[in-house]
Amino acid sequence: MNRRIFLRHLLLGGATAALLPGRVFAGSRQPAAEAAPTQRWAQLLDYARWAPSPHNVQPWKLQVLSATEAALYYDPTRLLVHTDPTSAFTIIGLGMFIECLRIAAGPLGFALHADHAPEPRLNYSTTVPQFFATLRLTPQAPTGVADRELIKQRRTSRLHYDGRSLAPALQAQLAATAAQYGHRLEFSAESETVDFVLDLNRATLFTDLDEPATRQELARWIRTTPAEAATRKDGLWNQCFGFPGRLMHNFFFHSERFQSAWKRKILGRVYRSSTNGTAQVAWLTGRFDTRTDWLQAGAMLQRLWLELTRHGAYLHPFGSVVTNAQAHAAFVQHTNLDPADGPLWLLVRTGYSAEPPRSFRLDVHDILQ
Ligand SMILES: Cc1cc2nc3c(=O)[nH]c(=O)nc-3n(C[C@H](O)[C@H](O)[C@H](O)COP(=O)(O)O)c2cc1C
């Protein structure tokens, strides 16, 4: 399905159009044979577009080739060259997106297979969408619809948590899922470790944002008014952090105003208090060298996050501690991680909170190309 056919489909109206928010079309005059392929993939995309991605960059593009085949591309203008130079975390996001397509295809009676391009790193030196994988649907016995609805319910919670940790049985179940993928998931509810992680995350975030290239790259994805968030449909909306829009805007776009020691101290306290109520942290270690490793990690993380959602629990990743070499080393030393388990690649706080605001997403028609 190319752009011309898809646009014609939209103009004539059809079942796909009904899936596109904000559009109402009259009955379709599109031949059924042409409408069906896009309709099926649009239905899957309407779930997968809710997959998480670093800074909510949503790098995915999908070209429908037939009712059972599509080409997945990524948009290089949405990559994070400074904060994700190896592409590992963006590829985790793409892996999560593919896993959501797979879960969404289950109730339709399809398994999803992905054949990936071999290059480990994404191409940062172009602005043209780049091929990522061929996706194929093959018939299988239909699976239940419950998991699929969790995709739309899942959110990151950066709000106050309520002081509870996950029940031991849930921790064991999540660790067993991670082990099936060859990873180790560990939890700590020791207040000394929780405080150490919350303090380390706060300090590292502020150190990283002192670096102009990191701050400017993140600033591209900061959305500080409801209109901006709703129009751009991507990035990090201040309401999802519980911070005032003006404060967040000034912090990123007028950083010179935040240089004095007392302002930094106050801001540090405000940020640290946003994590109040956290009773537990968790981390993942395991293979993390190649594109295949990152895709596997993404598929696993999506499964773990949906399981938390099923139990009404949330997580909040602390990416800076993982990617900042000094903070990473400090955490490894503090928790005495065994190098034999593989590198630390994810650290989160986890627990229960009020329902966070929903971050925006691109529409199905923004993703189809
Ligand atoms: C690989 C990965 C790393 C992430 N790292 C962070 C992080 O360091 N800090 C943070 O606040 N959110 C982080 N997130 C969460 C995303 O920002 C979030 O998924 C995105 O903004 C969409 O919001 P939602 O999860 O509420 O739908 C990460 C997500 C992914 C997939």
Short mmCIF file of C-alpha atoms and ligand atoms in Angstrom, two decimals:
data_model
loop_
_atom_site.label_atom_id
_atom_site.label_comp_id
_atom_site.label_asym_id
_atom_site.label_seq_id
_atom_site.Cartn_x
_atom_site.Cartn_y
_atom_site.Cartn_z
CA MET A 1 0.00 0.00 0.00
CA ASN A 2 1.69 3.19 -1.05
CA ARG A 3 0.91 6.74 0.06
CA ARG A 4 -1.18 7.43 -3.09
CA ILE A 5 -3.45 4.43 -2.52
CA PHE A 6 -3.71 5.18 1.18
CA LEU A 7 -4.64 8.83 0.54
CA ARG A 8 -7.22 7.74 -2.02
CA HIS A 9 -8.60 5.39 0.60
CA LEU A 10 -8.86 8.25 3.07
CA LEU A 11 -10.50 10.58 0.54
CA LEU A 12 -13.05 7.99 -0.52
CA GLY A 13 -13.70 6.99 3.06
CA GLY A 14 -13.55 3.49 4.48
CA ALA A 15 -13.20 1.36 7.55
CA THR A 16 -9.60 2.52 8.13
CA ALA A 17 -10.74 6.10 8.25
CA ALA A 18 -13.07 5.24 11.08
CA LEU A 19 -10.00 4.28 13.11
CA LEU A 20 -8.40 7.66 12.60
CA PRO A 21 -9.31 9.91 15.54
CA GLY A 22 -11.20 13.07 14.67
CA ARG A 23 -12.32 11.93 11.23
CA VAL A 24 -15.79 10.80 10.22
CA PHE A 25 -16.26 9.48 6.71
CA ALA A 26 -19.33 8.32 4.84
CA GLY A 27 -19.63 4.75 3.53
CA SER A 28 -16.73 3.39 1.48
CA ARG A 29 -16.70 3.10 -2.30
CA GLN A 30 -13.21 1.54 -2.07
CA PRO A 31 -12.92 -1.95 -3.58
CA ALA A 32 -12.79 -4.38 -0.64
CA ALA A 33 -9.58 -6.00 -1.92
CA GLU A 34 -7.70 -2.67 -1.68
CA ALA A 35 -9.22 -1.46 1.59
CA ALA A 36 -8.63 -4.63 3.61
CA PRO A 37 -4.78 -4.63 3.90
CA THR A 38 -4.55 -1.12 5.32
CA GLN A 39 -7.58 -1.70 7.50
CA ARG A 40 -5.96 -4.69 9.21
CA TRP A 41 -2.61 -2.98 9.82
CA ALA A 42 -4.34 0.23 10.94
CA GLN A 43 -6.22 -1.80 13.53
CA LEU A 44 -2.91 -3.20 14.86
CA LEU A 45 -1.28 0.24 14.77
CA ASP A 46 -4.11 1.71 16.80
CA TYR A 47 -2.73 -0.42 19.68
CA ALA A 48 1.00 -0.34 18.93
CA ARG A 49 1.17 3.46 18.70
CA TRP A 50 0.76 3.42 22.51
CA ALA A 51 4.11 1.65 22.91
CA PRO A 52 6.59 3.60 25.05
CA SER A 53 9.77 5.09 23.59
CA PRO A 54 12.59 7.18 25.09
CA HIS A 55 11.43 10.83 25.34
CA ASN A 56 8.26 9.63 23.56
CA VAL A 57 10.01 10.10 20.19
CA GLN A 58 7.87 7.44 18.43
CA PRO A 59 10.35 6.84 15.58
CA TRP A 60 8.18 4.29 13.76
CA LYS A 61 6.75 4.40 10.22
CA LEU A 62 4.85 1.55 8.57
CA GLN A 63 4.41 0.83 4.87
CA VAL A 64 1.66 -1.69 4.20
CA LEU A 65 2.70 -4.16 1.48
CA SER A 66 -0.26 -6.54 1.70
CA ALA A 67 -2.80 -7.82 4.22
CA THR A 68 -0.06 -9.98 5.75
CA GLU A 69 3.14 -8.04 5.08
CA ALA A 70 4.43 -4.59 6.02
CA ALA A 71 7.78 -2.81 6.06
CA LEU A 72 8.74 -1.09 9.31
CA TYR A 73 10.86 2.05 8.90
CA TYR A 74 12.29 4.51 11.42
CA ASP A 75 12.36 8.26 11.03
CA PRO A 76 15.98 9.49 11.51
CA THR A 77 14.73 12.99 12.39
CA ARG A 78 13.37 11.45 15.62
CA LEU A 79 16.63 9.87 16.82
CA LEU A 80 18.63 10.86 19.91
CA VAL A 81 22.18 11.24 18.69
CA HIS A 82 23.65 12.57 21.96
CA THR A 83 21.60 10.74 24.53
CA ASP A 84 21.36 7.39 22.68
CA PRO A 85 24.51 7.25 20.51
CA THR A 86 24.55 3.44 20.24
CA SER A 87 20.80 3.37 19.32
CA ALA A 88 20.25 0.77 22.06
CA PHE A 89 17.37 2.55 23.81
CA THR A 90 15.63 3.62 20.59
CA ILE A 91 15.86 0.02 19.35
CA ILE A 92 14.37 -1.16 22.66
CA GLY A 93 11.45 1.18 21.85
CA LEU A 94 11.14 -0.30 18.35
CA GLY A 95 11.20 -3.78 19.93
CA MET A 96 8.38 -2.72 22.26
CA PHE A 97 6.40 -1.38 19.29
CA ILE A 98 6.79 -4.70 17.41
CA GLU A 99 5.77 -6.62 20.55
CA CYS A 100 2.61 -4.49 20.78
CA LEU A 101 1.80 -5.26 17.12
CA ARG A 102 2.31 -8.95 17.96
CA ILE A 103 0.01 -8.82 21.00
CA ALA A 104 -2.61 -6.86 19.03
CA ALA A 105 -2.50 -9.44 16.19
CA GLY A 106 -3.16 -12.38 18.55
CA PRO A 107 -6.95 -11.96 18.88
CA LEU A 108 -7.22 -11.58 15.06
CA GLY A 109 -5.71 -15.08 14.73
CA PHE A 110 -2.22 -14.08 13.58
CA ALA A 111 1.34 -14.58 14.79
CA LEU A 112 3.79 -11.82 13.84
CA HIS A 113 7.33 -12.49 12.58
CA ALA A 114 9.97 -9.81 12.07
CA ASP A 115 13.00 -10.06 9.74
CA HIS A 116 15.46 -7.38 10.77
CA ALA A 117 18.10 -5.41 8.93
CA PRO A 118 21.51 -6.55 10.25
CA GLU A 119 23.13 -3.17 11.13
CA PRO A 120 23.34 -2.72 14.90
CA ARG A 121 23.26 1.09 14.93
CA LEU A 122 20.56 3.26 13.36
CA ASN A 123 21.54 5.76 10.64
CA TYR A 124 21.90 9.23 12.18
CA SER A 125 23.25 10.92 9.03
CA THR A 126 20.09 11.08 6.92
CA THR A 127 16.62 12.57 7.18
CA VAL A 128 14.94 9.97 4.95
CA PRO A 129 12.99 7.11 6.63
CA GLN A 130 15.19 4.01 6.87
CA PHE A 131 14.19 0.36 6.60
CA PHE A 132 14.15 -1.47 9.94
CA ALA A 133 12.32 -4.79 9.48
CA THR A 134 9.86 -6.74 7.37
CA LEU A 135 6.81 -7.81 9.38
CA ARG A 136 4.76 -10.86 8.39
CA LEU A 137 1.46 -12.15 9.77
CA THR A 138 0.83 -15.91 9.71
CA PRO A 139 -2.36 -17.68 10.85
CA GLN A 140 -2.47 -19.13 14.38
CA ALA A 141 -5.19 -19.96 16.91
CA PRO A 142 -6.63 -16.67 18.21
CA THR A 143 -5.43 -15.50 21.65
CA GLY A 144 -7.51 -13.58 24.21
CA VAL A 145 -8.17 -9.87 23.93
CA ALA A 146 -7.27 -8.99 27.55
CA ASP A 147 -3.55 -8.40 26.98
CA ARG A 148 -4.22 -6.17 24.02
CA GLU A 149 -6.30 -3.71 26.06
CA LEU A 150 -3.44 -3.39 28.58
CA ILE A 151 -1.35 -1.76 25.83
CA LYS A 152 -3.66 1.27 25.95
CA GLN A 153 -3.81 1.34 29.76
CA ARG A 154 -0.02 1.20 30.36
CA ARG A 155 1.64 4.49 31.40
CA THR A 156 4.84 5.78 32.96
CA SER A 157 4.15 7.17 36.42
CA ARG A 158 6.44 10.00 37.52
CA LEU A 159 3.94 10.96 40.24
CA HIS A 160 4.19 10.41 44.02
CA TYR A 161 3.91 6.73 44.88
CA ASP A 162 1.83 5.57 47.83
CA GLY A 163 4.49 3.76 49.90
CA ARG A 164 3.58 0.22 48.85
CA SER A 165 5.95 -2.21 47.14
CA LEU A 166 4.98 -5.03 44.79
CA ALA A 167 3.79 -8.23 46.47
CA PRO A 168 6.47 -10.97 46.63
CA ALA A 169 4.42 -13.21 44.31
CA LEU A 170 4.28 -10.50 41.64
CA GLN A 171 8.01 -9.84 41.99
CA ALA A 172 8.70 -13.56 41.53
CA GLN A 173 6.42 -13.75 38.49
CA LEU A 174 8.11 -10.75 36.81
CA ALA A 175 11.59 -12.10 37.60
CA ALA A 176 10.57 -15.46 36.06
CA THR A 177 9.42 -13.70 32.86
CA ALA A 178 12.76 -11.84 32.68
CA ALA A 179 14.62 -15.14 33.19
CA GLN A 180 12.75 -16.64 30.21
CA TYR A 181 14.42 -13.94 28.09
CA GLY A 182 17.82 -14.62 29.74
CA HIS A 183 17.74 -11.46 31.92
CA ARG A 184 17.88 -10.95 35.66
CA LEU A 185 15.29 -8.70 37.34
CA GLU A 186 16.07 -7.71 40.93
CA PHE A 187 14.13 -5.65 43.44
CA SER A 188 15.10 -3.75 46.57
CA ALA A 189 12.75 -2.27 49.16
CA GLU A 190 15.56 -1.43 51.59
CA SER A 191 15.05 2.22 52.43
CA GLU A 192 18.80 2.84 52.34
CA THR A 193 19.04 1.53 48.75
CA VAL A 194 15.83 3.29 47.65
CA ASP A 195 17.12 6.63 49.02
CA PHE A 196 20.53 6.04 47.45
CA VAL A 197 18.91 5.49 44.02
CA LEU A 198 16.51 8.46 44.28
CA ASP A 199 19.39 10.77 45.28
CA LEU A 200 21.71 9.39 42.63
CA ASN A 201 19.05 9.83 39.94
CA ARG A 202 18.37 13.44 40.95
CA ALA A 203 22.07 14.36 41.05
CA THR A 204 22.83 12.63 37.72
CA LEU A 205 19.88 14.17 35.90
CA PHE A 206 21.00 17.67 36.88
CA THR A 207 24.66 16.94 36.00
CA ASP A 208 23.65 15.57 32.58
CA LEU A 209 21.42 18.57 31.86
CA ASP A 210 24.35 20.93 32.57
CA GLU A 211 25.87 19.58 29.36
CA PRO A 212 24.58 21.83 26.50
CA ALA A 213 24.30 19.06 23.85
CA THR A 214 22.24 16.83 26.18
CA ARG A 215 20.01 19.69 27.35
CA GLN A 216 19.40 20.94 23.79
CA GLU A 217 18.55 17.47 22.52
CA LEU A 218 16.08 16.93 25.36
CA ALA A 219 14.65 20.46 24.91
CA ARG A 220 13.48 19.45 21.40
CA TRP A 221 11.10 16.99 23.06
CA ILE A 222 9.82 19.14 25.92
CA ARG A 223 6.13 20.16 25.60
CA THR A 224 5.01 22.78 28.10
CA THR A 225 1.45 23.77 27.11
CA PRO A 226 -1.59 21.55 26.49
CA ALA A 227 -1.88 22.99 22.96
CA GLU A 228 1.75 22.21 22.12
CA ALA A 229 1.46 18.67 23.53
CA ALA A 230 -1.78 17.99 21.64
CA THR A 231 -0.52 19.44 18.35
CA ARG A 232 2.88 17.76 18.32
CA LYS A 233 1.49 14.47 19.70
CA ASP A 234 4.95 13.38 20.91
CA GLY A 235 7.66 14.29 23.43
CA LEU A 236 7.54 14.87 27.17
CA TRP A 237 4.56 16.86 28.38
CA ASN A 238 5.06 18.77 31.65
CA GLN A 239 1.75 17.43 33.00
CA CYS A 240 3.15 13.88 32.87
CA PHE A 241 5.90 15.07 35.26
CA GLY A 242 3.58 17.04 37.53
CA PHE A 243 5.73 20.17 37.01
CA PRO A 244 4.42 23.63 36.04
CA GLY A 245 4.83 24.24 32.29
CA ARG A 246 6.55 27.61 32.73
CA LEU A 247 9.14 26.18 35.15
CA MET A 248 9.94 23.32 32.77
CA HIS A 249 10.13 25.69 29.80
CA ASN A 250 12.50 28.08 31.60
CA PHE A 251 14.68 25.25 32.87
CA PHE A 252 15.32 24.00 29.34
CA PHE A 253 15.25 27.22 27.33
CA HIS A 254 16.70 29.70 29.89
CA SER A 255 19.12 27.50 31.78
CA GLU A 256 21.29 30.56 32.57
CA ARG A 257 18.58 31.56 35.09
CA PHE A 258 19.22 28.39 37.12
CA GLN A 259 22.96 28.68 37.74
CA SER A 260 22.97 30.04 41.29
CA ALA A 261 23.59 27.46 44.03
CA TRP A 262 20.42 28.25 45.99
CA LYS A 263 18.15 27.96 42.92
CA ARG A 264 19.72 24.63 42.01
CA LYS A 265 19.24 23.44 45.58
CA ILE A 266 15.56 24.38 45.57
CA LEU A 267 15.00 22.83 42.15
CA GLY A 268 16.81 19.67 43.25
CA ARG A 269 14.50 19.44 46.27
CA VAL A 270 11.41 19.98 44.12
CA TYR A 271 12.50 17.21 41.76
CA ARG A 272 13.46 14.85 44.60
CA SER A 273 10.11 15.40 46.34
CA SER A 274 8.32 14.41 43.10
CA THR A 275 9.52 10.85 43.84
CA ASN A 276 8.08 10.82 47.40
CA GLY A 277 6.33 7.64 48.45
CA THR A 278 8.71 5.38 46.50
CA ALA A 279 9.23 2.20 48.49
CA GLN A 280 10.96 0.01 45.92
CA VAL A 281 13.45 0.11 43.07
CA ALA A 282 14.19 -2.58 40.51
CA TRP A 283 16.84 -3.20 37.86
CA LEU A 284 17.53 -5.41 34.87
CA THR A 285 20.83 -6.96 33.84
CA GLY A 286 21.55 -9.19 30.85
CA ARG A 287 22.92 -9.36 27.31
CA PHE A 288 23.07 -5.90 25.80
CA ASP A 289 25.53 -5.77 22.86
CA THR A 290 23.72 -6.23 19.57
CA ARG A 291 20.54 -5.20 17.77
CA THR A 292 19.13 -8.67 18.51
CA ASP A 293 19.84 -8.17 22.25
CA TRP A 294 18.11 -4.77 22.28
CA LEU A 295 15.08 -6.09 20.40
CA GLN A 296 14.78 -8.99 22.84
CA ALA A 297 15.14 -6.57 25.76
CA GLY A 298 12.35 -4.42 24.28
CA ALA A 299 9.97 -7.36 23.81
CA MET A 300 10.63 -8.46 27.40
CA LEU A 301 10.23 -4.96 28.84
CA GLN A 302 6.88 -4.57 27.07
CA ARG A 303 5.68 -7.87 28.60
CA LEU A 304 6.89 -6.89 32.08
CA TRP A 305 5.31 -3.44 31.88
CA LEU A 306 1.95 -4.85 30.73
CA GLU A 307 2.03 -7.32 33.62
CA LEU A 308 2.56 -4.42 36.04
CA THR A 309 -0.37 -2.64 34.37
CA ARG A 310 -2.54 -5.72 34.85
CA HIS A 311 -1.83 -5.45 38.61
CA GLY A 312 -2.47 -1.69 38.75
CA ALA A 313 1.25 -0.99 39.33
CA TYR A 314 3.57 1.51 37.64
CA LEU A 315 7.23 2.09 36.91
CA HIS A 316 9.42 5.09 36.22
CA PRO A 317 12.77 4.50 34.42
CA PHE A 318 15.89 6.30 35.68
CA GLY A 319 17.80 6.39 32.38
CA SER A 320 20.48 8.86 33.48
CA VAL A 321 21.88 6.51 36.11
CA VAL A 322 22.32 3.81 33.46
CA THR A 323 23.88 5.98 30.74
CA ASN A 324 26.07 8.24 32.90
CA ALA A 325 29.30 6.24 33.43
CA GLN A 326 30.01 7.59 36.94
CA ALA A 327 26.48 7.06 38.22
CA HIS A 328 26.36 3.61 36.63
CA ALA A 329 29.58 2.62 38.42
CA ALA A 330 28.29 4.04 41.73
CA PHE A 331 25.09 1.98 41.48
CA VAL A 332 26.96 -1.21 40.50
CA GLN A 333 29.29 -0.76 43.47
CA HIS A 334 26.49 0.06 45.91
CA THR A 335 24.42 -2.99 44.99
CA ASN A 336 27.41 -5.23 44.43
CA LEU A 337 26.16 -6.45 41.04
CA ASP A 338 27.69 -9.66 39.74
CA PRO A 339 29.37 -8.95 36.35
CA ALA A 340 28.49 -12.53 35.32
CA ASP A 341 24.81 -11.44 35.10
CA GLY A 342 25.65 -9.01 32.26
CA PRO A 343 25.51 -5.22 32.27
CA LEU A 344 22.91 -3.12 34.06
CA TRP A 345 20.66 -1.63 31.34
CA LEU A 346 17.51 -0.52 33.17
CA LEU A 347 16.88 0.95 36.61
CA VAL A 348 13.36 1.98 37.69
CA ARG A 349 11.34 2.89 40.72
CA THR A 350 8.19 0.83 40.91
CA GLY A 351 4.98 0.87 42.93
CA TYR A 352 1.50 2.36 43.01
CA SER A 353 0.27 5.90 42.32
CA ALA A 354 -2.74 7.82 41.14
CA GLU A 355 -3.36 7.36 37.41
CA PRO A 356 -0.90 9.64 35.56
CA PRO A 357 -2.03 11.90 32.69
CA ARG A 358 -1.89 10.13 29.35
CA SER A 359 0.98 11.29 27.15
CA PHE A 360 0.08 12.02 23.54
CA ARG A 361 0.68 9.80 20.53
CA LEU A 362 0.91 10.21 16.78
CA ASP A 363 -2.25 9.12 14.98
CA VAL A 364 -2.42 6.00 12.84
CA HIS A 365 -2.29 8.07 9.65
CA ASP A 366 0.90 9.83 10.86
CA ILE A 367 2.60 6.43 11.11
CA LEU A 368 1.42 4.93 7.84
CA GLN A 369 3.60 5.97 4.92
C1 LIG B 1 13.86 2.45 26.73
C2 LIG B 1 13.10 3.52 27.49
C3 LIG B 1 13.79 4.37 28.36
C4 LIG B 1 13.09 5.35 29.07
N1 LIG B 1 13.79 6.16 29.94
C5 LIG B 1 13.13 7.09 30.67
C6 LIG B 1 13.82 7.91 31.61
O1 LIG B 1 15.03 7.83 31.76
N2 LIG B 1 13.10 8.80 32.35
C7 LIG B 1 11.75 8.93 32.20
O2 LIG B 1 11.15 9.75 32.89
N3 LIG B 1 11.05 8.16 31.30
C8 LIG B 1 11.72 7.25 30.55
N4 LIG B 1 11.03 6.45 29.66
C9 LIG B 1 9.57 6.56 29.56
C10 LIG B 1 9.18 7.35 28.31
O3 LIG B 1 9.54 8.71 28.43
C11 LIG B 1 7.66 7.20 28.13
O4 LIG B 1 7.41 5.85 27.81
C12 LIG B 1 7.10 8.07 27.04
O5 LIG B 1 7.24 9.42 27.39
C13 LIG B 1 5.61 7.78 26.78
O6 LIG B 1 4.86 7.92 27.96
P1 LIG B 1 3.99 6.71 28.56
O7 LIG B 1 4.95 5.61 28.94
O8 LIG B 1 3.29 7.29 29.76
O9 LIG B 1 3.03 6.27 27.50
C14 LIG B 1 11.70 5.48 28.92
C15 LIG B 1 11.02 4.62 28.04
C16 LIG B 1 11.72 3.66 27.31
C17 LIG B 1 10.97 2.77 26.38
#
